[in-house]
Amino acid sequence: MSAASVPGEHVAVRLVGSELAATLRARSAEVAAELAAGGTPPPKLAVVVATEDESSHAYVRSIARAAHKVGLACDIVDLGAGASTPEIQKTLTALGDDDDVHGTIVQTPLPPGVAAQDVVTSIDPAKDVDGANPSSLGRLATGLPAFAPATAEAVIALLDHHEIELAGKDVVVVGRSTVVGVPVAHLLLARDASVTVCHSRTADLAAHTRQADIVIVAAGRPELVTGDHIAARTVVVDVGTNPTDDGGLVGDVAAAQVGAIAGALTPVPGGVGPVTTALLLWHTVDAARAR
Amino acid sequence: MSAASVPGEHVAVRLVGSELAATLRARSAEVAAELAAGGTPPPKLAVVVATEDESSHAYVRSIARAAHKVGLACDIVDLGAGASTPEIQKTLTALGDDDDVHGTIVQTPLPPGVAAQDVVTSIDPAKDVDGANPSSLGRLATGLPAFAPATAEAVIALLDHHEIELAGKDVVVVGRSTVVGVPVAHLLLARDASVTVCHSRTADLAAHTRQADIVIVAAGRPELVTGDHIAARTVVVDVGTNPTDDGGLVGDVAAAQVGAIAGALTPVPGGVGPVTTALLLWHTVDAARAR
């Protein structure tokens, strides 16, 4: 008898991110303190912003606060919503040359007419703590050392933390973005999972997701994955963070429906999100330590 | 009634590569002639070899002959089986600096102790006509201009040539190498296919391949995929080229069995192989033209 046939009785295990995020923050704080004890200046993250979008600014401020809490420096480099492609490229090149900066990220959205792919190639690969430069993705895909996009790595770290086996499992990734879907597929392949990448042009999404051991949803579409998409006992990771009209967040998974069927589900907020931020900081500390 | 239930009656369409290879060679010859008419020296491919393996040398000589036939120059740079990692890196850097060279490939196998991933990063991305540098793979995965590995591109080109639709189709790739499996998965995603990558650690390979519209086998294991793996009407692409004891070649697909079930099948030899060589030459011409 499947959990799905007993409405109201089954509740998926909540794969919360808070505990892992706290562990990662503690590790960052520890290494930052060691570096400080050695007389080196604190690891510094530089965040380049070129938008007036208030939610982006709020997110960037939250990163800065989180950085400060673990003993990191964080510079917010606000170029304004009128910044051009060459201006952003020049700023990123300068940050690459700045020995005080250990990690660099570019916040989206970018100004109209500026394509992310035209600026991320200017991020110094050694400081590419969010794995945005295509060369980082290429190195990741070929097994060379590189920072993975923090969100993609957070998915794997969260599954590891909750002791969910990946080797030999059938994993369906919904979404093919270079920020999440594609890099998470590479990380899963490196962990011996069989990986299917589905997307908006997939003919029958549910036919894929219902047969998976693990479903990772990073489509950027509110509640795209419903109860009909998920078989009993499936592990579901929801990477979506879609703002709601009342100022809240909703994932790419219809949590109430899926939670009554799946074996485990990450909450939104409180699942992948906090781990992502903690990994960004950890990558910055790691980059500083590697100097 | 499926074709599988009528043994001996059904024969899969042969997806031969000769016609497409001839078209690609003709295009290369045409552009090479145009460049020559403009007074520029012929496009040149440099092949770095560091092995005594006779079949590798035979393959490299066949590339050189094919290059000469379409009006290209081809230098075979034989470093010997004792070449070290720094020697190969230095050679590749010098070829990157050589204005007369437009394309550079490194032939495998490499000497014991030399890892491909430690030398391919020294290939100039603008001359990386076999898409071996991880930065090429990263650019490919993010939609930036880059040369794809010729074998991976040959798979797509062959399917296009035989007018096999990719958008919305379920494609299973067997093999996760950075030379074929991973880049072909990226090319398929860019063409709106839903893509599953299986490999030696996949729990139930046949469960995946039997549900696919298209199966691409690049596992490097002779006749890994048998009749049991394939449903009627499936399109099967065999990338395998495994030498047999009698000096022949056998693919990764058991051709007789699968040919009696599948809708279409690439022959080995004569399928993906000739297209791959023709694309290597075309990439070199393309690199010369882009100067």
Coordinates of C-alpha atoms in Angstrom, one line a residue:
Chain A
M1 CA 0.0 0.0 0.0
S2 CA 1.5 3.3 -1.1
A3 CA 1.6 6.3 1.1
A4 CA -0.3 8.1 -1.6
S5 CA -3.4 6.0 -1.1
V6 CA -3.7 7.0 2.6
P7 CA -4.3 10.7 2.5
G8 CA -3.4 12.5 5.7
E9 CA -1.4 9.7 7.1
H10 CA 1.9 10.0 5.4
V11 CA 4.2 13.0 5.9
A12 CA 7.5 13.2 4.0
V13 CA 10.7 13.6 6.1
R14 CA 11.6 17.3 6.0
L15 CA 15.2 17.7 4.6
V16 CA 15.9 20.9 6.5
G17 CA 19.1 22.9 5.7
S18 CA 19.6 24.8 9.0
E19 CA 21.8 22.2 10.7
L20 CA 24.1 21.7 7.8
A21 CA 24.3 25.5 7.2
A22 CA 25.3 26.0 10.9
T23 CA 28.0 23.4 10.5
L24 CA 29.4 25.1 7.4
R25 CA 29.2 28.5 9.0
A26 CA 31.1 27.2 12.1
R27 CA 33.8 25.7 9.8
S28 CA 34.1 29.0 8.0
A29 CA 34.4 30.9 11.3
E30 CA 37.0 28.5 12.5
V31 CA 39.2 28.8 9.5
A32 CA 38.7 32.5 9.3
A33 CA 39.9 32.8 12.9
E34 CA 42.9 30.6 12.2
L35 CA 43.8 32.9 9.3
A36 CA 43.3 36.0 11.5
A37 CA 45.5 34.4 14.2
G38 CA 48.2 34.0 11.5
G39 CA 48.1 37.7 10.9
T40 CA 46.4 37.6 7.5
P41 CA 43.5 39.9 6.7
P42 CA 40.0 38.3 6.8
P43 CA 38.8 36.4 3.7
K44 CA 36.8 38.9 1.6
L45 CA 33.8 38.3 -0.7
A46 CA 33.0 40.9 -3.3
V47 CA 29.4 41.1 -4.6
V48 CA 28.9 43.0 -7.8
V49 CA 25.4 44.4 -8.1
A50 CA 23.9 46.3 -11.1
T51 CA 20.2 46.5 -10.4
E52 CA 17.7 48.5 -8.5
D53 CA 15.6 45.4 -7.8
E54 CA 14.9 45.6 -4.1
S55 CA 14.7 41.9 -3.4
S56 CA 18.2 41.5 -5.0
H57 CA 19.6 44.2 -2.7
A58 CA 17.9 42.5 0.3
Y59 CA 19.5 39.2 -0.6
V60 CA 22.9 40.8 -1.1
R61 CA 22.7 42.5 2.3
S62 CA 21.8 39.2 3.9
I63 CA 24.9 37.6 2.4
A64 CA 27.0 40.5 3.8
R65 CA 25.5 40.0 7.2
A66 CA 26.1 36.3 7.1
A67 CA 29.7 36.9 6.0
H68 CA 30.4 39.4 8.8
K69 CA 28.9 36.9 11.4
V70 CA 31.6 34.3 10.5
G71 CA 34.5 36.8 10.4
L72 CA 34.6 37.5 6.7
A73 CA 34.8 40.8 5.0
C74 CA 32.2 41.5 2.3
D75 CA 32.3 44.4 -0.2
I76 CA 29.1 45.2 -2.1
V77 CA 30.2 46.8 -5.3
D78 CA 27.0 48.6 -6.6
L79 CA 27.5 49.7 -10.2
G80 CA 23.9 50.9 -10.6
A81 CA 21.2 49.7 -12.9
G82 CA 22.8 51.7 -15.8
A83 CA 26.1 49.7 -15.8
S84 CA 27.3 48.6 -19.2
T85 CA 28.9 45.2 -20.2
P86 CA 32.4 46.7 -20.4
E87 CA 32.0 48.5 -17.0
I88 CA 31.0 45.2 -15.3
Q89 CA 33.8 43.3 -17.1
K90 CA 36.4 46.0 -16.0
T91 CA 35.1 45.8 -12.4
L92 CA 35.4 42.0 -12.4
T93 CA 38.9 42.1 -13.8
A94 CA 39.9 44.7 -11.2
L95 CA 38.5 42.4 -8.4
G96 CA 40.6 39.6 -9.9
D97 CA 43.7 41.7 -9.6
D98 CA 42.9 42.8 -6.0
D99 CA 44.8 40.6 -3.6
D100 CA 42.5 41.5 -0.7
V101 CA 39.5 39.9 -2.5
H102 CA 39.2 36.1 -2.3
G103 CA 35.8 35.5 -3.8
T104 CA 33.7 37.3 -6.4
I105 CA 30.1 36.9 -7.4
V106 CA 27.8 38.8 -9.7
Q107 CA 24.3 39.2 -8.6
T108 CA 21.4 38.9 -11.1
P109 CA 19.3 40.5 -12.5
L110 CA 21.8 42.5 -14.7
P111 CA 20.8 45.7 -16.5
P112 CA 18.8 45.3 -19.7
G113 CA 21.2 44.5 -22.6
V114 CA 23.8 43.0 -20.4
A115 CA 24.0 39.2 -20.8
A116 CA 25.4 37.2 -17.9
Q117 CA 27.5 35.0 -20.2
D118 CA 29.3 38.1 -21.4
V119 CA 30.4 39.2 -18.0
V120 CA 31.0 35.9 -16.0
T121 CA 34.0 35.0 -18.2
S122 CA 35.7 38.1 -16.6
I123 CA 35.6 36.5 -13.1
D124 CA 39.0 35.2 -12.0
P125 CA 38.5 31.3 -11.9
A126 CA 40.5 31.2 -8.6
K127 CA 37.9 33.6 -7.1
D128 CA 34.8 32.1 -8.8
V129 CA 33.2 31.0 -5.6
D130 CA 29.8 30.6 -7.3
G131 CA 31.1 28.7 -10.2
A132 CA 29.7 31.2 -12.7
N133 CA 32.6 31.3 -15.2
P134 CA 32.1 28.6 -17.9
S135 CA 35.7 27.5 -17.4
S136 CA 34.6 26.5 -13.8
L137 CA 31.8 24.4 -15.2
G138 CA 34.1 22.8 -17.8
R139 CA 36.6 21.9 -15.1
L140 CA 33.8 20.5 -12.9
A141 CA 32.6 18.4 -15.8
T142 CA 36.0 17.0 -16.4
G143 CA 36.8 16.3 -12.8
L144 CA 39.4 19.1 -12.4
P145 CA 39.4 21.2 -9.2
A146 CA 36.9 24.1 -9.5
F147 CA 34.2 25.8 -7.4
A148 CA 30.7 24.4 -8.3
P149 CA 27.8 26.9 -8.3
A150 CA 26.8 27.1 -4.6
T151 CA 23.2 26.1 -5.2
A152 CA 24.2 23.0 -7.2
E153 CA 26.7 22.0 -4.5
A154 CA 24.1 22.7 -1.8
V155 CA 21.7 20.1 -3.3
I156 CA 24.4 17.4 -3.1
A157 CA 25.6 18.5 0.4
L158 CA 22.0 18.5 1.7
L159 CA 21.4 15.0 0.4
D160 CA 24.7 13.8 1.9
H161 CA 23.9 15.5 5.2
H162 CA 20.6 13.5 5.4
E163 CA 22.4 10.4 4.4
I164 CA 20.6 9.8 1.1
E165 CA 22.6 7.5 -1.1
L166 CA 23.4 8.7 -4.7
A167 CA 25.5 6.0 -6.3
G168 CA 23.5 3.8 -8.7
K169 CA 20.3 5.8 -8.1
D170 CA 18.0 7.2 -10.8
V171 CA 17.9 11.0 -10.4
V172 CA 15.7 13.3 -12.5
V173 CA 16.8 16.9 -12.6
V174 CA 14.0 19.3 -13.7
G175 CA 15.6 22.4 -15.3
R176 CA 18.7 22.8 -17.5
S177 CA 20.1 26.2 -16.3
T178 CA 23.8 26.6 -16.2
V179 CA 23.4 27.9 -12.6
V180 CA 21.7 24.8 -11.2
G181 CA 20.4 22.1 -13.5
V182 CA 23.5 21.4 -15.6
P183 CA 26.1 21.6 -12.8
V184 CA 24.0 19.5 -10.4
A185 CA 23.8 16.9 -13.2
H186 CA 27.6 16.9 -13.4
L187 CA 27.9 16.6 -9.6
L188 CA 25.5 13.7 -9.6
L189 CA 27.3 11.9 -12.4
A190 CA 30.5 12.2 -10.5
R191 CA 28.7 10.5 -7.6
D192 CA 27.7 7.6 -9.8
A193 CA 24.0 8.5 -10.1
S194 CA 22.2 7.9 -13.4
V195 CA 21.0 11.3 -14.3
T196 CA 18.1 12.5 -16.5
V197 CA 17.7 16.2 -17.3
C198 CA 14.2 17.3 -18.1
H199 CA 13.0 20.8 -19.0
S200 CA 10.1 22.9 -20.4
R201 CA 10.3 20.9 -23.7
T202 CA 10.2 17.5 -22.1
A203 CA 7.2 15.6 -23.6
D204 CA 6.0 13.8 -20.5
L205 CA 7.6 15.2 -17.3
A206 CA 5.6 13.0 -14.9
A207 CA 6.6 9.8 -16.8
H208 CA 10.2 10.6 -15.9
T209 CA 9.8 12.0 -12.3
R210 CA 7.5 9.1 -11.2
Q211 CA 10.2 6.6 -12.0
A212 CA 13.0 8.4 -10.2
D213 CA 14.6 7.6 -6.8
I214 CA 15.4 11.3 -6.4
V215 CA 13.8 14.3 -8.1
I216 CA 15.6 17.7 -8.1
V217 CA 13.4 20.6 -9.2
A218 CA 15.2 23.8 -10.4
A219 CA 12.8 25.0 -13.0
G220 CA 11.9 28.5 -11.6
R221 CA 8.2 27.8 -12.0
P222 CA 6.0 27.9 -8.9
E223 CA 4.6 24.6 -7.9
L224 CA 5.4 23.0 -11.3
V225 CA 5.8 19.5 -9.6
T226 CA 2.6 18.2 -8.1
G227 CA 1.4 15.0 -6.5
D228 CA 0.8 13.5 -9.9
H229 CA 4.6 13.7 -10.6
I230 CA 5.8 11.9 -7.6
A231 CA 5.8 8.2 -6.6
A232 CA 5.7 7.1 -3.0
R233 CA 9.1 7.2 -1.2
T234 CA 10.7 9.4 -3.7
V235 CA 13.2 12.0 -2.3
V236 CA 12.3 15.5 -3.6
V237 CA 14.7 18.5 -3.5
D238 CA 13.0 21.8 -4.2
V239 CA 15.5 24.5 -5.5
G240 CA 12.7 27.0 -6.4
T241 CA 12.4 30.3 -4.6
N242 CA 9.5 32.1 -6.2
P243 CA 8.3 35.3 -4.5
T244 CA 4.6 35.3 -3.6
D245 CA 2.3 38.4 -3.7
D246 CA 2.3 38.5 0.1
G247 CA 6.1 38.8 0.3
G248 CA 6.7 35.1 1.0
L249 CA 8.4 32.4 -0.9
V250 CA 7.0 29.3 -2.8
G251 CA 9.1 26.5 -4.3
D252 CA 8.9 24.7 -7.6
V253 CA 7.1 21.9 -5.8
A254 CA 3.5 21.9 -4.5
A255 CA 4.7 21.1 -1.0
A256 CA 1.4 20.0 0.6
Q257 CA 0.5 17.5 -2.2
V258 CA 4.0 16.2 -2.7
G259 CA 4.7 16.1 1.0
A260 CA 1.8 13.6 1.5
I261 CA 3.4 11.2 -1.1
A262 CA 7.2 11.6 -1.2
G263 CA 9.6 9.9 1.1
A264 CA 11.4 13.2 1.9
L265 CA 11.1 16.8 0.8
T266 CA 13.2 19.9 1.3
P267 CA 11.2 22.8 2.7
V268 CA 11.1 26.3 1.0
P269 CA 12.3 28.3 2.6
G270 CA 14.7 26.5 5.0
G271 CA 16.0 23.7 2.7
V272 CA 18.6 24.4 -0.1
G273 CA 18.7 28.2 0.5
P274 CA 20.5 28.4 3.8
V275 CA 23.0 25.8 2.7
T276 CA 23.7 27.8 -0.5
T277 CA 24.6 30.9 1.4
A278 CA 26.8 29.0 3.8
L279 CA 28.6 27.3 0.9
L280 CA 29.3 30.7 -0.7
L281 CA 31.1 31.8 2.4
W282 CA 32.9 28.5 2.8
H283 CA 34.1 28.7 -0.8
T284 CA 35.5 32.2 0.0
V285 CA 37.3 30.9 3.1
D286 CA 38.6 28.0 1.0
A287 CA 39.9 30.3 -1.7
A288 CA 41.6 32.5 1.0
R289 CA 43.2 29.4 2.6
A290 CA 44.4 28.1 -0.8
R291 CA 46.5 31.3 -1.4
Chain B
M1 CA 2.8 -6.3 -33.6
S2 CA 6.3 -5.2 -32.9
A3 CA 9.2 -5.8 -35.3
A4 CA 10.9 -7.7 -32.5
S5 CA 8.2 -10.4 -32.7
V6 CA 8.9 -11.2 -36.3
P7 CA 12.5 -12.4 -36.3
G8 CA 14.2 -12.1 -39.6
E9 CA 11.7 -9.8 -41.1
H10 CA 12.7 -6.5 -39.7
V11 CA 15.9 -4.7 -40.6
A12 CA 16.8 -1.4 -39.0
V13 CA 17.5 1.5 -41.3
R14 CA 21.3 1.9 -41.6
L15 CA 22.3 5.4 -40.6
V16 CA 25.5 5.5 -42.7
G17 CA 27.9 8.4 -42.4
S18 CA 29.6 8.3 -45.8
E19 CA 27.3 10.7 -47.5
L20 CA 27.4 13.4 -44.8
A21 CA 31.2 12.9 -44.5
A22 CA 31.5 13.6 -48.2
T23 CA 29.4 16.7 -48.0
L24 CA 31.5 18.0 -45.1
R25 CA 34.8 17.2 -46.9
A26 CA 33.5 19.0 -50.0
R27 CA 32.6 22.1 -47.9
S28 CA 36.1 22.0 -46.3
A29 CA 37.7 21.7 -49.7
E30 CA 35.6 24.6 -51.1
V31 CA 36.5 27.0 -48.2
A32 CA 40.2 25.9 -48.3
A33 CA 40.3 26.7 -52.0
E34 CA 38.7 30.1 -51.3
L35 CA 41.3 30.9 -48.7
A36 CA 44.1 29.7 -51.1
A37 CA 42.6 32.0 -53.8
G38 CA 42.9 34.9 -51.4
G39 CA 46.6 34.2 -51.0
T40 CA 46.5 32.7 -47.4
P41 CA 48.4 29.5 -46.7
P42 CA 46.3 26.4 -46.3
P43 CA 44.5 25.7 -43.0
K44 CA 46.8 23.5 -40.9
L45 CA 45.9 20.8 -38.4
A46 CA 48.6 19.8 -35.9
V47 CA 48.3 16.3 -34.3
V48 CA 50.4 15.7 -31.2
V49 CA 51.3 12.0 -30.7
A50 CA 53.1 10.5 -27.8
T51 CA 52.7 6.8 -28.1
E52 CA 54.1 3.8 -30.0
D53 CA 50.7 2.3 -30.3
E54 CA 50.5 1.3 -33.9
S55 CA 46.7 1.6 -34.3
S56 CA 47.0 5.2 -33.0
H57 CA 49.7 6.0 -35.6
A58 CA 47.6 4.4 -38.3
Y59 CA 44.6 6.6 -37.3
V60 CA 46.7 9.7 -37.3
R61 CA 48.1 8.9 -40.7
S62 CA 44.5 8.5 -42.0
I63 CA 43.6 11.9 -40.6
A64 CA 46.7 13.4 -42.4
R65 CA 45.7 11.8 -45.7
A66 CA 42.1 13.0 -45.3
A67 CA 43.4 16.5 -44.6
H68 CA 45.6 16.6 -47.6
K69 CA 42.8 15.4 -49.9
V70 CA 40.7 18.5 -49.0
G71 CA 43.6 20.9 -49.4
L72 CA 44.6 21.2 -45.7
A73 CA 48.1 20.9 -44.3
C74 CA 48.6 18.4 -41.4
D75 CA 51.7 18.3 -39.2
I76 CA 52.2 15.1 -37.1
V77 CA 54.2 16.2 -34.0
D78 CA 55.5 12.9 -32.7
L79 CA 57.0 13.4 -29.2
G80 CA 57.6 9.7 -28.6
A81 CA 56.2 7.4 -25.9
G82 CA 58.6 8.9 -23.4
A83 CA 57.2 12.4 -23.5
S84 CA 56.6 14.0 -20.1
T85 CA 53.6 16.2 -19.1
P86 CA 55.6 19.5 -19.2
E87 CA 57.0 18.5 -22.7
I88 CA 53.6 17.9 -24.1
Q89 CA 52.3 21.1 -22.4
K90 CA 55.2 23.1 -23.9
T91 CA 54.5 21.7 -27.4
L92 CA 50.8 22.6 -27.1
T93 CA 51.6 26.1 -26.0
A94 CA 54.0 26.6 -28.9
L95 CA 51.4 25.3 -31.3
G96 CA 49.0 27.9 -29.8
D97 CA 51.6 30.6 -30.6
D98 CA 52.2 29.4 -34.1
D99 CA 50.2 31.5 -36.5
D100 CA 50.5 28.8 -39.3
V101 CA 48.6 26.3 -37.1
H102 CA 44.7 26.6 -37.0
G103 CA 43.7 23.4 -35.3
T104 CA 45.4 21.3 -32.6
I105 CA 44.5 17.8 -31.3
V106 CA 46.2 15.5 -28.9
Q107 CA 46.0 11.8 -29.8
T108 CA 45.5 9.2 -27.1
P109 CA 46.9 7.1 -25.5
L110 CA 49.3 9.3 -23.7
P111 CA 52.5 8.0 -22.0
P112 CA 52.1 6.2 -18.7
G113 CA 51.9 8.9 -15.9
V114 CA 50.6 11.6 -18.3
A115 CA 47.0 12.5 -17.6
A116 CA 45.0 13.9 -20.5
Q117 CA 43.4 16.5 -18.2
D118 CA 46.8 17.9 -17.3
V119 CA 47.7 18.6 -21.0
V120 CA 44.5 19.5 -22.7
T121 CA 44.2 22.7 -20.7
S122 CA 47.3 23.8 -22.7
I123 CA 45.4 23.7 -26.0
D124 CA 44.6 27.2 -27.3
P125 CA 40.8 27.4 -27.1
A126 CA 40.7 29.0 -30.5
K127 CA 42.5 26.0 -32.0
D128 CA 40.7 23.4 -29.9
V129 CA 39.1 21.7 -32.9
D130 CA 38.3 18.5 -31.0
G131 CA 36.9 20.3 -28.0
A132 CA 39.3 18.8 -25.5
N133 CA 40.1 21.8 -23.3
P134 CA 37.6 21.9 -20.4
S135 CA 37.0 25.6 -21.2
S136 CA 35.5 24.4 -24.5
L137 CA 33.2 22.1 -22.7
G138 CA 32.2 24.8 -20.3
R139 CA 31.5 27.2 -23.1
L140 CA 29.5 24.6 -24.9
A141 CA 27.5 23.9 -21.8
T142 CA 26.7 27.6 -21.4
G143 CA 25.8 28.2 -25.0
L144 CA 28.9 30.2 -25.8
P145 CA 30.8 29.7 -29.1
A146 CA 33.2 26.7 -28.9
F147 CA 34.2 23.6 -30.8
A148 CA 32.5 20.5 -29.6
P149 CA 34.4 17.3 -29.5
A150 CA 34.2 16.0 -33.0
T151 CA 32.7 12.6 -32.1
A152 CA 29.9 14.2 -30.0
E153 CA 29.1 16.7 -32.8
A154 CA 29.2 13.8 -35.3
V155 CA 26.4 12.0 -33.5
I156 CA 24.1 15.0 -33.7
A157 CA 25.1 15.8 -37.3
L158 CA 24.4 12.2 -38.3
L159 CA 21.0 12.3 -36.7
D160 CA 20.2 15.6 -38.4
H161 CA 21.4 14.3 -41.7
H162 CA 19.0 11.3 -41.5
E163 CA 16.3 13.8 -40.4
I164 CA 15.7 12.3 -37.0
E165 CA 13.9 14.7 -34.8
L166 CA 15.5 15.6 -31.4
A167 CA 13.3 18.2 -29.8
G168 CA 11.1 16.7 -27.1
K169 CA 12.5 13.2 -27.5
D170 CA 13.8 11.0 -24.7
V171 CA 17.4 10.2 -25.4
V172 CA 19.5 7.9 -23.3
V173 CA 23.3 8.3 -23.5
V174 CA 25.3 5.3 -22.4
G175 CA 28.7 6.5 -21.2
R176 CA 29.8 9.6 -19.3
S177 CA 33.2 10.4 -20.8
T178 CA 34.2 14.0 -21.3
V179 CA 35.1 13.1 -24.9
V180 CA 31.7 11.8 -26.0
G181 CA 29.0 11.1 -23.3
V182 CA 29.0 14.4 -21.5
P183 CA 29.4 16.7 -24.5
V184 CA 26.8 14.8 -26.5
A185 CA 24.4 15.2 -23.6
H186 CA 25.0 19.0 -23.7
L187 CA 24.4 19.2 -27.4
L188 CA 21.2 17.2 -27.0
L189 CA 19.9 19.4 -24.2
A190 CA 20.6 22.5 -26.5
R191 CA 18.4 20.8 -29.1
D192 CA 15.5 20.4 -26.6
A193 CA 15.9 16.6 -26.0
S194 CA 15.3 15.2 -22.5
V195 CA 18.6 13.5 -21.8
T196 CA 19.5 10.6 -19.5
V197 CA 23.2 9.7 -18.9
C198 CA 23.7 6.1 -17.9
H199 CA 27.1 4.4 -17.2
S200 CA 28.7 1.4 -15.6
R201 CA 27.2 2.1 -12.2
T202 CA 23.6 2.4 -13.6
A203 CA 21.4 -0.1 -11.7
D204 CA 19.2 -1.2 -14.6
L205 CA 20.5 -0.1 -18.0
A206 CA 17.9 -1.9 -20.0
A207 CA 15.1 -0.2 -18.0
H208 CA 16.4 3.1 -19.3
T209 CA 17.3 2.2 -22.8
R210 CA 14.0 0.3 -23.5
Q211 CA 12.0 3.5 -22.9
A212 CA 14.1 5.8 -25.0
D213 CA 13.3 7.2 -28.4
I214 CA 17.0 7.4 -29.2
V215 CA 19.9 5.5 -27.6
I216 CA 23.5 6.7 -28.0
V217 CA 26.1 4.2 -26.9
A218 CA 29.6 5.5 -26.1
A219 CA 30.7 3.1 -23.4
G220 CA 33.8 1.6 -24.9
R221 CA 32.6 -1.9 -24.2
P222 CA 32.1 -4.3 -27.1
E223 CA 28.5 -5.3 -27.8
L224 CA 27.3 -4.0 -24.4
V225 CA 23.9 -3.1 -25.7
T226 CA 22.0 -6.2 -26.9
G227 CA 18.5 -6.9 -28.2
D228 CA 17.2 -7.0 -24.6
H229 CA 18.1 -3.3 -24.2
I230 CA 16.2 -2.0 -27.2
A231 CA 12.5 -1.6 -28.0
A232 CA 11.1 -1.7 -31.5
R233 CA 11.5 1.5 -33.5
T234 CA 14.2 3.0 -31.3
V235 CA 17.0 4.9 -33.1
V236 CA 20.4 3.5 -32.0
V237 CA 23.7 5.3 -32.5
D238 CA 26.8 3.2 -31.9
V239 CA 29.9 5.3 -31.1
G240 CA 32.0 2.3 -30.1
T241 CA 35.1 1.3 -32.1
N242 CA 36.5 -1.7 -30.3
P243 CA 39.3 -3.6 -32.2
T244 CA 38.7 -7.3 -32.8
D245 CA 41.4 -10.0 -32.7
D246 CA 41.2 -10.3 -36.5
G247 CA 42.0 -6.7 -37.1
G248 CA 38.4 -5.6 -37.5
L249 CA 36.2 -3.2 -35.5
V250 CA 33.2 -4.0 -33.4
G251 CA 30.8 -1.4 -31.9
D252 CA 29.3 -1.1 -28.4
V253 CA 26.1 -2.5 -29.8
A254 CA 25.4 -6.1 -30.8
A255 CA 24.5 -5.1 -34.3
A256 CA 22.8 -8.3 -35.6
Q257 CA 20.5 -8.5 -32.6
V258 CA 19.7 -4.8 -32.3
G259 CA 19.4 -4.4 -36.0
A260 CA 16.5 -6.9 -36.0
I261 CA 14.6 -4.8 -33.5
A262 CA 15.6 -1.1 -33.7
G263 CA 14.1 1.4 -36.1
A264 CA 17.5 2.6 -37.2
L265 CA 21.1 1.8 -36.3
T266 CA 24.5 3.3 -37.3
P267 CA 26.9 0.8 -38.7
V268 CA 30.4 0.2 -37.2
P269 CA 32.5 1.0 -39.2
G270 CA 30.9 3.5 -41.5
G271 CA 28.6 5.4 -39.2
V272 CA 29.8 8.0 -36.7
G273 CA 33.5 7.4 -37.5
P274 CA 33.8 9.0 -41.0
V275 CA 31.7 12.0 -39.9
T276 CA 34.0 12.6 -36.9
T277 CA 37.1 12.8 -39.1
A278 CA 35.3 15.0 -41.6
L279 CA 34.2 17.4 -38.8
L280 CA 37.8 17.6 -37.4
L281 CA 38.9 18.9 -40.8
W282 CA 35.9 21.2 -41.1
H283 CA 36.6 22.7 -37.6
T284 CA 40.2 23.4 -38.7
V285 CA 38.9 25.2 -41.8
D286 CA 36.4 27.0 -39.7
A287 CA 39.2 28.1 -37.3
A288 CA 41.3 29.3 -40.2
R289 CA 38.4 31.2 -41.7
A290 CA 37.6 32.9 -38.4
R291 CA 41.1 34.5 -38.2

